[in-house]
mmCIF file of C-alpha atoms and ligand atoms in Angstrom:
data_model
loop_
_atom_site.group_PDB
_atom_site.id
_atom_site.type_symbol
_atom_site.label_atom_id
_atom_site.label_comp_id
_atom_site.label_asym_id
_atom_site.label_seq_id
_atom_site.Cartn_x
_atom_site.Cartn_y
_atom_site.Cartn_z
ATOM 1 C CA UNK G 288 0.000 0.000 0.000
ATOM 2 C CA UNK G 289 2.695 2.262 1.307
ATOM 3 C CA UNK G 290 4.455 1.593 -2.148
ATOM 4 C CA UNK G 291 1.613 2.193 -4.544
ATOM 5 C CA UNK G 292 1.484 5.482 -2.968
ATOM 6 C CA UNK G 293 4.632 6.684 -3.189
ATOM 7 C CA UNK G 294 4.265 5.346 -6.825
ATOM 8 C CA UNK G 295 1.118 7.556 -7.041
ATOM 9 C CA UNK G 296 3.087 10.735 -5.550
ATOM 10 C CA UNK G 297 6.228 10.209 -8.067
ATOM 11 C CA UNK G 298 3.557 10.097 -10.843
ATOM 12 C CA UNK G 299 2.289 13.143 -9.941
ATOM 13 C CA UNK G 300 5.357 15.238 -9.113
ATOM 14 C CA UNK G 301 6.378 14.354 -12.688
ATOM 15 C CA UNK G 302 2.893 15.018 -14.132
ATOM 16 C CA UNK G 303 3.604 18.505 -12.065
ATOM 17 C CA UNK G 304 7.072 19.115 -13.463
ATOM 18 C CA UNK G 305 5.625 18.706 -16.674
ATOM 19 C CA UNK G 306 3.159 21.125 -16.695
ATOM 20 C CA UNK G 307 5.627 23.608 -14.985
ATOM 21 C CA UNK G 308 7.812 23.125 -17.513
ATOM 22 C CA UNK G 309 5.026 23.425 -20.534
ATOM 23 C CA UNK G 310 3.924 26.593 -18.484
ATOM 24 C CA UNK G 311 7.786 27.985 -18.517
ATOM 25 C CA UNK G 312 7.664 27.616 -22.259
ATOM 26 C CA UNK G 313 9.702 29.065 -24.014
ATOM 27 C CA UNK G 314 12.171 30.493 -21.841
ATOM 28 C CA UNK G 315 14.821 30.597 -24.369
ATOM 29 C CA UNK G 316 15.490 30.606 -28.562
ATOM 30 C CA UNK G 317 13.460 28.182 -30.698
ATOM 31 C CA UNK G 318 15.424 26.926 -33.440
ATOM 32 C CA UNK G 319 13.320 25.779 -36.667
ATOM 33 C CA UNK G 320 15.150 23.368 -38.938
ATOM 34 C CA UNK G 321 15.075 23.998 -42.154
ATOM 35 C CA UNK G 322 15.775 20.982 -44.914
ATOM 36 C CA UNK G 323 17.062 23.300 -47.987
ATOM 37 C CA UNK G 324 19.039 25.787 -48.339
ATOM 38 C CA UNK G 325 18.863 29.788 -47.595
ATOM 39 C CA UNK G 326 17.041 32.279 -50.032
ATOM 40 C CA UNK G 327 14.900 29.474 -50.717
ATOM 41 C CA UNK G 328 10.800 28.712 -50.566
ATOM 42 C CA UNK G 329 11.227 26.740 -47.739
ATOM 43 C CA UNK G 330 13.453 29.432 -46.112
ATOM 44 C CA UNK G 331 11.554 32.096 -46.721
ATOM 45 C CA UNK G 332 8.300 30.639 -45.361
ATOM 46 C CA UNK G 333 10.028 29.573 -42.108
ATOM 47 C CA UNK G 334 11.502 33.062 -42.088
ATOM 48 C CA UNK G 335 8.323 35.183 -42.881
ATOM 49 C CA UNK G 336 6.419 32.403 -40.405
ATOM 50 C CA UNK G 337 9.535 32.016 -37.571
ATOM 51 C CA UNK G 338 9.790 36.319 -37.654
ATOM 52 C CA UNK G 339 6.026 36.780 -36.424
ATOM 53 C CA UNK G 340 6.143 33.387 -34.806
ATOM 54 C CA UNK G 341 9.218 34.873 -32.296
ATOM 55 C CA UNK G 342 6.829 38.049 -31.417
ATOM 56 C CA UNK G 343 4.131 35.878 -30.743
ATOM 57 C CA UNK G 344 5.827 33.661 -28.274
ATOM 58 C CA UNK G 345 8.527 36.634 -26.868
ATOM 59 C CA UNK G 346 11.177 34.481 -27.582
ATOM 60 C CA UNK G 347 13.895 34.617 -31.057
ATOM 61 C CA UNK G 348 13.211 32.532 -34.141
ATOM 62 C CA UNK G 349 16.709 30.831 -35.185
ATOM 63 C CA UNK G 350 16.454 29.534 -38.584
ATOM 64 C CA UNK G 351 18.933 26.647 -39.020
ATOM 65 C CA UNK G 352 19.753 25.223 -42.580
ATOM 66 C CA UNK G 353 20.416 21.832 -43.088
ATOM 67 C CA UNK G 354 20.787 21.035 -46.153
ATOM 68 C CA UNK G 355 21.733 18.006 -48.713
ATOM 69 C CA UNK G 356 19.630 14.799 -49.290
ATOM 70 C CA UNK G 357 16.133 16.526 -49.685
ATOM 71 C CA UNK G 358 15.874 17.328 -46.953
ATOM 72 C CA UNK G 359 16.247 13.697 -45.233
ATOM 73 C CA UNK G 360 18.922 15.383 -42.562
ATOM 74 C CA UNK G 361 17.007 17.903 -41.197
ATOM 75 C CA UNK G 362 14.009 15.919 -40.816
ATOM 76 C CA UNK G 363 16.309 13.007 -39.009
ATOM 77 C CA UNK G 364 17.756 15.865 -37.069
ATOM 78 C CA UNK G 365 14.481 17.053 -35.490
ATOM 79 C CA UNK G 366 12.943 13.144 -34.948
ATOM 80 C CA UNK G 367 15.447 13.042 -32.757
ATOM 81 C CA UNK G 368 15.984 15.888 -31.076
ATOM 82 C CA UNK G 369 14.895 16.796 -27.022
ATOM 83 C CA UNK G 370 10.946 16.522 -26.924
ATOM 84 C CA UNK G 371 10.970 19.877 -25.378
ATOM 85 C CA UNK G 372 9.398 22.351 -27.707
ATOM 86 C CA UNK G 373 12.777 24.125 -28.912
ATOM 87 C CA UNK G 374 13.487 22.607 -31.840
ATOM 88 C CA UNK G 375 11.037 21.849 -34.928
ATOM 89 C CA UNK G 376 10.721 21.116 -38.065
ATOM 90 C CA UNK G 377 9.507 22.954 -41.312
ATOM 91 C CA UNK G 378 9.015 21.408 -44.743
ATOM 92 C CA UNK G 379 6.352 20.354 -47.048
ATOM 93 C CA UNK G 380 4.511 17.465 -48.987
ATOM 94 C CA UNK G 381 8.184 16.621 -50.218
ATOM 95 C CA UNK G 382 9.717 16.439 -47.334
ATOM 96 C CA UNK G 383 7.541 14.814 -45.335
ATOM 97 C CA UNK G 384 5.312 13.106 -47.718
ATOM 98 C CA UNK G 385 7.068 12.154 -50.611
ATOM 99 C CA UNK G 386 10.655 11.139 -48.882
ATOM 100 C CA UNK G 387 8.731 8.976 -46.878
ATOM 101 C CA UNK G 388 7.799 6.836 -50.189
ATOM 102 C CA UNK G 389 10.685 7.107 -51.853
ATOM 103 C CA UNK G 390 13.756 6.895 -49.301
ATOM 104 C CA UNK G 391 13.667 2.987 -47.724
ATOM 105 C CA UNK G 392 15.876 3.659 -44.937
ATOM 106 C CA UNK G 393 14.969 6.654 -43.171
ATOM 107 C CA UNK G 394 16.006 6.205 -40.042
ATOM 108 C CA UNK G 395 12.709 7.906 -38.798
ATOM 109 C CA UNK G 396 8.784 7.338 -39.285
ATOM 110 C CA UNK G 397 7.230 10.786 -40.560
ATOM 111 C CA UNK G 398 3.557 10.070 -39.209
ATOM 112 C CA UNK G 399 5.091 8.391 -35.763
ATOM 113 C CA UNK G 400 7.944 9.942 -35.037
ATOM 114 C CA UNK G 401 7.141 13.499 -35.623
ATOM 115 C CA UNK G 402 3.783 15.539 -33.791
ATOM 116 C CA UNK G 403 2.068 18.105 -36.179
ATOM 117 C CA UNK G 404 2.042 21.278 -34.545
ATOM 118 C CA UNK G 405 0.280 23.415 -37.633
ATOM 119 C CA UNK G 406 -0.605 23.516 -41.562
ATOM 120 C CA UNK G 407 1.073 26.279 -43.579
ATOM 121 C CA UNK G 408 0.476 27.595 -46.599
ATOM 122 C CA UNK G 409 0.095 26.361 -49.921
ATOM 123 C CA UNK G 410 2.081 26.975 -52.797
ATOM 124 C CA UNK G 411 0.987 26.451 -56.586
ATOM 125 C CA UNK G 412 4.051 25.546 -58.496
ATOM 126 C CA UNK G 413 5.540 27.978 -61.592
ATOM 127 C CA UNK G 414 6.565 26.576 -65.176
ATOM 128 C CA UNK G 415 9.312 29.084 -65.464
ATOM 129 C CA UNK G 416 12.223 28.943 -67.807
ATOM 130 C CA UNK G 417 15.539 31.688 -68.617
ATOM 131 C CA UNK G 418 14.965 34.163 -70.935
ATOM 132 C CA UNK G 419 17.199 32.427 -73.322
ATOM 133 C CA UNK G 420 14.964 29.787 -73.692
ATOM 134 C CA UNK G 421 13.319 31.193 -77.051
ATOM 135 C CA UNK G 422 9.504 29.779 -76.561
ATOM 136 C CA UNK G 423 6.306 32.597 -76.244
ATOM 137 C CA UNK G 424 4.107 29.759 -74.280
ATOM 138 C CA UNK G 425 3.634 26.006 -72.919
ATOM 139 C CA UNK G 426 2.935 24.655 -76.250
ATOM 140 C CA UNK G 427 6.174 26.474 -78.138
ATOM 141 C CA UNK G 428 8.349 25.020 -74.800
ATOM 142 C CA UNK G 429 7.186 21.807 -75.556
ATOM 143 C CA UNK G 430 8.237 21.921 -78.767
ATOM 144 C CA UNK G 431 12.112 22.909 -77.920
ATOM 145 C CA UNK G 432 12.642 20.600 -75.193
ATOM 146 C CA UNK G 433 11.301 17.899 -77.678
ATOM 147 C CA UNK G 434 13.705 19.032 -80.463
ATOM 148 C CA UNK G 435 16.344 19.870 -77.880
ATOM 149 C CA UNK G 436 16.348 16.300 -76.178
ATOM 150 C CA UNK G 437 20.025 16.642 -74.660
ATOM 151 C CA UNK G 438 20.241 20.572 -74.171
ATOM 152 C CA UNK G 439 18.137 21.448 -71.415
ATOM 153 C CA UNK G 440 18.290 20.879 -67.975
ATOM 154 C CA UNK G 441 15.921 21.815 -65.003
ATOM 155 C CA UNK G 442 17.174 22.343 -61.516
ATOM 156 C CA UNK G 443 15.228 20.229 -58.307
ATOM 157 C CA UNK G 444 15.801 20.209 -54.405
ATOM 158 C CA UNK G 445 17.042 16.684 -54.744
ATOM 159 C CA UNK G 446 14.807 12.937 -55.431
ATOM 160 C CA UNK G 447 11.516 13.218 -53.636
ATOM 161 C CA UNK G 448 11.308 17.449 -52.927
ATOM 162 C CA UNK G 449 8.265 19.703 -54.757
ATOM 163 C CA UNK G 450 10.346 21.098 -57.318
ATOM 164 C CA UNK G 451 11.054 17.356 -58.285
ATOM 165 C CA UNK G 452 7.414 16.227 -57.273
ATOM 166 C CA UNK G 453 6.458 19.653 -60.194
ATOM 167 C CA UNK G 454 8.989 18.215 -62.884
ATOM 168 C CA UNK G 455 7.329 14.522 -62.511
ATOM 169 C CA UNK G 456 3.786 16.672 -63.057
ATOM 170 C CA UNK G 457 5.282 18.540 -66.048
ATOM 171 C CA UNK G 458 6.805 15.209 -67.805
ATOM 172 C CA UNK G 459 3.545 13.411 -67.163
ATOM 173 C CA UNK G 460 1.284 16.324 -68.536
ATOM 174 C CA UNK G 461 3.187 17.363 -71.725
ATOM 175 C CA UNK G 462 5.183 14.193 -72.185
ATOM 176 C CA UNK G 463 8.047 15.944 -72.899
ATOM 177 C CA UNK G 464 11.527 15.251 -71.054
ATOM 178 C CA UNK G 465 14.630 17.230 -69.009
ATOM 179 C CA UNK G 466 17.846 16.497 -67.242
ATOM 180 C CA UNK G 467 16.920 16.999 -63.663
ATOM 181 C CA UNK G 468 19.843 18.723 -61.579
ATOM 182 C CA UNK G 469 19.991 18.472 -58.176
ATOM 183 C CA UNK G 470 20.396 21.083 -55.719
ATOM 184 C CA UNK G 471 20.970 21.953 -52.062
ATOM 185 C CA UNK G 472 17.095 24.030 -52.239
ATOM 186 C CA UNK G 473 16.209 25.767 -55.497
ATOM 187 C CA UNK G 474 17.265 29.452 -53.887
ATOM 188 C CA UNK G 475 20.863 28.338 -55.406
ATOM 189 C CA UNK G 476 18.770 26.617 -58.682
ATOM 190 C CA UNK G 477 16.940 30.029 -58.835
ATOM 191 C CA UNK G 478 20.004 31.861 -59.414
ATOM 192 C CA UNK G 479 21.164 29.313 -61.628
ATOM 193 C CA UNK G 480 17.896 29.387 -63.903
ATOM 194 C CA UNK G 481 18.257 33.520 -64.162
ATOM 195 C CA UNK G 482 22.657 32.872 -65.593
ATOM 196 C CA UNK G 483 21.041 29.995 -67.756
ATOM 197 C CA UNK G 484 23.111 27.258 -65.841
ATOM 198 C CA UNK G 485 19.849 25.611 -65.841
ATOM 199 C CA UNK G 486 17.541 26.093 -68.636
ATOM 200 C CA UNK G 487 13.808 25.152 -66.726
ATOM 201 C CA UNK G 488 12.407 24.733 -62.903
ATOM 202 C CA UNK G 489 8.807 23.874 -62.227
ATOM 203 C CA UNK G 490 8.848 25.708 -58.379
ATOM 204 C CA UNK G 491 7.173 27.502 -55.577
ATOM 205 C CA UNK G 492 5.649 30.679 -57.361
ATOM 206 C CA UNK G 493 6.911 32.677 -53.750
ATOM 207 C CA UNK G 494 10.366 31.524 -56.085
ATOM 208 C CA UNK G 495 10.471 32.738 -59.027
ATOM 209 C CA UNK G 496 7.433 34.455 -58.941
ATOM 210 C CA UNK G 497 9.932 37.881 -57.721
ATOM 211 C CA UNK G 498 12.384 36.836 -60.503
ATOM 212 C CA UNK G 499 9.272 36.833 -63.337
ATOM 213 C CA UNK G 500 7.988 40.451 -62.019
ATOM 214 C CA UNK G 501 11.696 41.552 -62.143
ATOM 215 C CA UNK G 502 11.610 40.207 -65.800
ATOM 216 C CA UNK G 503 14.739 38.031 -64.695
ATOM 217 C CA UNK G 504 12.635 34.253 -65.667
ATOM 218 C CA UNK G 505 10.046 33.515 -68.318
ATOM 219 C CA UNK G 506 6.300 31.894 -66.510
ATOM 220 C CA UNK G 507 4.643 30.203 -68.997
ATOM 221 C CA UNK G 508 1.733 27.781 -66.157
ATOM 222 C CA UNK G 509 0.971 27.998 -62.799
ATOM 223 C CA UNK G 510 0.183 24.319 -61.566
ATOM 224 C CA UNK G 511 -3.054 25.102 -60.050
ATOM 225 C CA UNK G 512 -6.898 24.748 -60.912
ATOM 226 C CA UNK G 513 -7.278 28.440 -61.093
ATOM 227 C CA UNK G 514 -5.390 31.393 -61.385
ATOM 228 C CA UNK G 515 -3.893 32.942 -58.674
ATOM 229 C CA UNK G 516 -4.699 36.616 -58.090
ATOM 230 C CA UNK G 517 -0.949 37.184 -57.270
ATOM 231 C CA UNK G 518 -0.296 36.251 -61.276
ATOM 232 C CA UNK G 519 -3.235 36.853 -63.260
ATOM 233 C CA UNK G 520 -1.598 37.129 -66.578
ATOM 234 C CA UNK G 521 -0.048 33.105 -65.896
ATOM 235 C CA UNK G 522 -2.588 31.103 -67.295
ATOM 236 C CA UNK G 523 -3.217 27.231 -65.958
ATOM 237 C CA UNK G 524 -1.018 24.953 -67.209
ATOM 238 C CA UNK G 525 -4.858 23.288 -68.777
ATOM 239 C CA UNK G 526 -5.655 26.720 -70.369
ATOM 240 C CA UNK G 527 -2.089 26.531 -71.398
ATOM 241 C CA UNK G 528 -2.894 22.970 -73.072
ATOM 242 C CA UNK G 529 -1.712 20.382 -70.465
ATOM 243 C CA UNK G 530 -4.328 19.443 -67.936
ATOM 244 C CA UNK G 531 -3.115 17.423 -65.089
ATOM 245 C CA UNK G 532 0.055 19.337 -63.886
ATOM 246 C CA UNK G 533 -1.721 20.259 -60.689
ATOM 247 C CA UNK G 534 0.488 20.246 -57.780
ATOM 248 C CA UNK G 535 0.199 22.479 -54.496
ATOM 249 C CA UNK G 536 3.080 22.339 -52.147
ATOM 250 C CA UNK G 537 1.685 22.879 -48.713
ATOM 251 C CA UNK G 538 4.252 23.207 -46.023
ATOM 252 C CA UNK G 539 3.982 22.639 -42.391
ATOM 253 C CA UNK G 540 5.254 22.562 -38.532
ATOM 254 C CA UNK G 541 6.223 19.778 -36.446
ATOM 255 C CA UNK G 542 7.617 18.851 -33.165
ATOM 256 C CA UNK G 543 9.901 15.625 -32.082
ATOM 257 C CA UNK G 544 6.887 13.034 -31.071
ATOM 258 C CA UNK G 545 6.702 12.984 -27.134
ATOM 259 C CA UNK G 546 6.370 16.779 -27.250
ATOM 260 C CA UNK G 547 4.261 17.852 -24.429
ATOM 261 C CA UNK G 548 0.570 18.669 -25.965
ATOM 262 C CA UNK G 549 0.459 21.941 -23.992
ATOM 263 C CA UNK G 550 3.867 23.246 -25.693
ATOM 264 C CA UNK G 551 2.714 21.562 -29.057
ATOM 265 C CA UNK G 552 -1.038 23.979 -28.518
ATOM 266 C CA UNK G 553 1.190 27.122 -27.723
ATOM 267 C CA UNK G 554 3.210 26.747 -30.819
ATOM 268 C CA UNK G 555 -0.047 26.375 -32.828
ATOM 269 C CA UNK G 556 -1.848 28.856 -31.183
ATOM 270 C CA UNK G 557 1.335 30.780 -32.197
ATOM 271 C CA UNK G 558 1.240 29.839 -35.938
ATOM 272 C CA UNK G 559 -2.165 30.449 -36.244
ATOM 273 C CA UNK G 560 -1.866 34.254 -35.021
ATOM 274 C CA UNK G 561 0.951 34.723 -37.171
ATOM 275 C CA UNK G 562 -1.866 33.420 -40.363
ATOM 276 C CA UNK G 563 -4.551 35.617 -39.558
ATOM 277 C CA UNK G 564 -1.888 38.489 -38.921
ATOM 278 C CA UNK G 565 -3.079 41.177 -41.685
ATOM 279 C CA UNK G 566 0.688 41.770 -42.697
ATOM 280 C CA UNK G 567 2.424 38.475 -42.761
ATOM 281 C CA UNK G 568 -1.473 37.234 -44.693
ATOM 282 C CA UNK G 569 -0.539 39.930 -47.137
ATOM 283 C CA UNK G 570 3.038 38.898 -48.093
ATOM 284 C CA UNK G 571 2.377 35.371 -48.480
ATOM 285 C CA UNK G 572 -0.518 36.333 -50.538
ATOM 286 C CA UNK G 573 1.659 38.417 -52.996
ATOM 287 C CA UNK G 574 3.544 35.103 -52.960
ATOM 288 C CA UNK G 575 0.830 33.404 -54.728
ATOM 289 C CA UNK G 576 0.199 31.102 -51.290
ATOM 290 C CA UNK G 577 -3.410 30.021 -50.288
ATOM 291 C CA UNK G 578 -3.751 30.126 -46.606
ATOM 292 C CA UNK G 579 -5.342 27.573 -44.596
ATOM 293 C CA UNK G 580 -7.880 28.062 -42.432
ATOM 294 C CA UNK G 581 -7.460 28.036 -38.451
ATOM 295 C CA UNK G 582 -9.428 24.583 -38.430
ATOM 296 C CA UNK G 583 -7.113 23.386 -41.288
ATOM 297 C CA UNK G 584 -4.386 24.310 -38.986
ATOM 298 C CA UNK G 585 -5.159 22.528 -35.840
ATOM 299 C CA UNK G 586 -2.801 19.758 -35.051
ATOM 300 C CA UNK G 587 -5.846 16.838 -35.028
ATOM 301 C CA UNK G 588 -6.843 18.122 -38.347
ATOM 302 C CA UNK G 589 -3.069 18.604 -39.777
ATOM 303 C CA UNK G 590 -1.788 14.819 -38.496
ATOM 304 C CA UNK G 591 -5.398 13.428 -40.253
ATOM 305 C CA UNK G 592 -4.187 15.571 -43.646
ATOM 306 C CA UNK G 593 -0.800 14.520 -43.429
ATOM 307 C CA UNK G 594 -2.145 10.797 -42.901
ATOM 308 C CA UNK G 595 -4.334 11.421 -45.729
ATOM 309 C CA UNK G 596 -1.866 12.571 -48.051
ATOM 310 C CA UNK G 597 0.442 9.769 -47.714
ATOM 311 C CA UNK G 598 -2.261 7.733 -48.831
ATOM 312 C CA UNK G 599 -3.090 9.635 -52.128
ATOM 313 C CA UNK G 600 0.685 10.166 -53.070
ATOM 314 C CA UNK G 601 1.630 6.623 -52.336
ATOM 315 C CA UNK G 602 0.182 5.123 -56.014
ATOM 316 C CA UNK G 603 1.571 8.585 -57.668
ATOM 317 C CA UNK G 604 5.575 8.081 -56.335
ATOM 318 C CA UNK G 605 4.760 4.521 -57.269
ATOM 319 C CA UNK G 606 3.870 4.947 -60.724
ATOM 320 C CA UNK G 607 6.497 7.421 -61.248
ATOM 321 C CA UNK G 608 8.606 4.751 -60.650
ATOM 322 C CA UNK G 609 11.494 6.701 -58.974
ATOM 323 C CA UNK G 610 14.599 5.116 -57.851
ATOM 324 C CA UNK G 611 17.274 6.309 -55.707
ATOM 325 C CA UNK G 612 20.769 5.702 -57.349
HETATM 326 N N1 LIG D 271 11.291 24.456 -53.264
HETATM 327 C C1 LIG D 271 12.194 23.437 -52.953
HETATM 328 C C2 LIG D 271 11.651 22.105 -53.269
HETATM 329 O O1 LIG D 271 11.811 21.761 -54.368
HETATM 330 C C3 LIG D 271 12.905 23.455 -51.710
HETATM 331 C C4 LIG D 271 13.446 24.755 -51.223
HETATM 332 O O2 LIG D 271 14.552 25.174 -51.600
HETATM 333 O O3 LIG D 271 12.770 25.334 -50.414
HETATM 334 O O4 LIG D 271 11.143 21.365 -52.471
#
């Protein structure tokens, strides 16, 4: 008896502690992973997202990339980390969708080992080329990458990220074919696409969207259903003449599973102000993002999404047929 309630009291002194300890939170930096590299889509979301995210919880944003194997390293890095609130995760349907398909030894479970703190914004993918590329629309850059087999090359985030997941959706849709060249995050490819290192990138619009205002890129699609009212002159890549190249890269939060719930509801709580924030809305928005709703963004209703999208992408990678070398 006397044992089972000490046992009782050490349960609850820890229960205590934890609570205390959720309460406390944060008392120091949050660091946010990031799995590509800086001046990317990626980036910027965690760093237009992490900026309001830091005022909402009175504690600093650190952004930390780690880069290389799309994104595999960072994800591994925050599965493992302390379940303690201070270090997360950003990324997107690549990430932490399509990596899960594709790689076979991860050494971590996205759906188990990871808790969803929040949904972020969606991003409808650009067809964007250089400027030397000499095509007026979809249908004429069809045409020269199918009589320029061996010339052109497109830049990706690596096997399995969105800018790979968009050049699978292009090939399938127009048929037509590319060298794929990896990057560290397609901020670098971006730069490369603008020199003409790298001829074509299907990406984020919040990309090269900036780069095709600044008349540095060519759009010729936006992946999406509609058009977005950030780009109304970029038709759909259907009214462009290739239905089916609709992909939306939506991004999200997580924490390291174990988490306590309490600090995993103040960090959502925390993303959600920082949606329905006028400003930060607004520059997304400009990005050509769609915003999710504060239901969307609830962690019950983002881990049931994420679920769900594993299941509709699974007979997509499979098709695609995509091997790691
Ligand atoms: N947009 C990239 C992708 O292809 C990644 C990045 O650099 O943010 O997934």
């Amino acid at each position: 008896m006397q044992r089972r309630l000490i046992l009782l009291a050490t349960t609850a002194t820890v229960a205590f502690a934890g609570s205390a300890f959720a309460q406390a939170y944060p008392n120091k930096a949050i660091t946010i992973v990031v799995p590509f590299a800086a001046g990317g889509p990626t980036d910027l979301m965690a760093r237009i997202v992490g900026e309001h995210m830091g005022k909402e919880l009175g504690q600093q944003i650190i952004i930390d990339n780690t880069t290389g194997a799309a994104g595999t390293i960072a994800v591994g890095k925050v599965a493992r980390a302390a379940p303690d609130g201070y270090t997360i995760s950003i990324g997107h349907i690549g990430t932490h969708v399509a990596n899960g398909l594709i790689y076979k030894n991860l050494n971590y479970d996205l759906l188990t080992d990871l808790a969803p703190i929040a949904r972020l914004p969606s991003n409808p993918m650009l067809v964007a080329t250089s400027n030397q590329v000499p095509a007026k629309d979809l249908k004429e850059l069809v045409a020269y990458l199918n009589h320029n087999p061996d010339k052109v090359s497109g830049g990706t985030a690596g096997m399995g990220s969105g800018s790979h997941l968009g050049a699978l959706a292009f090939f399938t849709a127009t048929k037509a074919k590319y060298q794929l060249v990896p990057y560290r995050g397609t901020g670098p490819a971006v730069q490369d696409l603008i020199a003409n290192q790298i001829q074509i990138m299907v990406d984020q619009s919040s990309n090269s969207l900036p780069h095709v205002r600044a008349g540095k890129i060519k759009a010729y699609a936006v992946t999406a259903v509609a058009r977005s009212p950030a780009m109304p002159d970029i038709p759909t890549a259907a009214e462009a003449g290739y239905p089916g190249m609709e992909v939306a890269i939506w991004h999200g939060l997580w924490a390291p599973k174990g988490t306590p719930p309490e600090i995993v509801a103040r960090l959502n709580a925390a993303a959600i102000a920082t949606l329905t924030n006028a400003e930060v809305r607004r520059r997304l928005e400009d990005l050509g993002q769609d915003l999710p709703t504060p239901e969307q963004m609830a962690p019950a209703a983002f881990a049931a999404f994420h679920r769900a999208e594993f299941v509709k992408w699974k007979p997509i990678i499979e098709a695609a047929n995509v091997k790691i070398e």
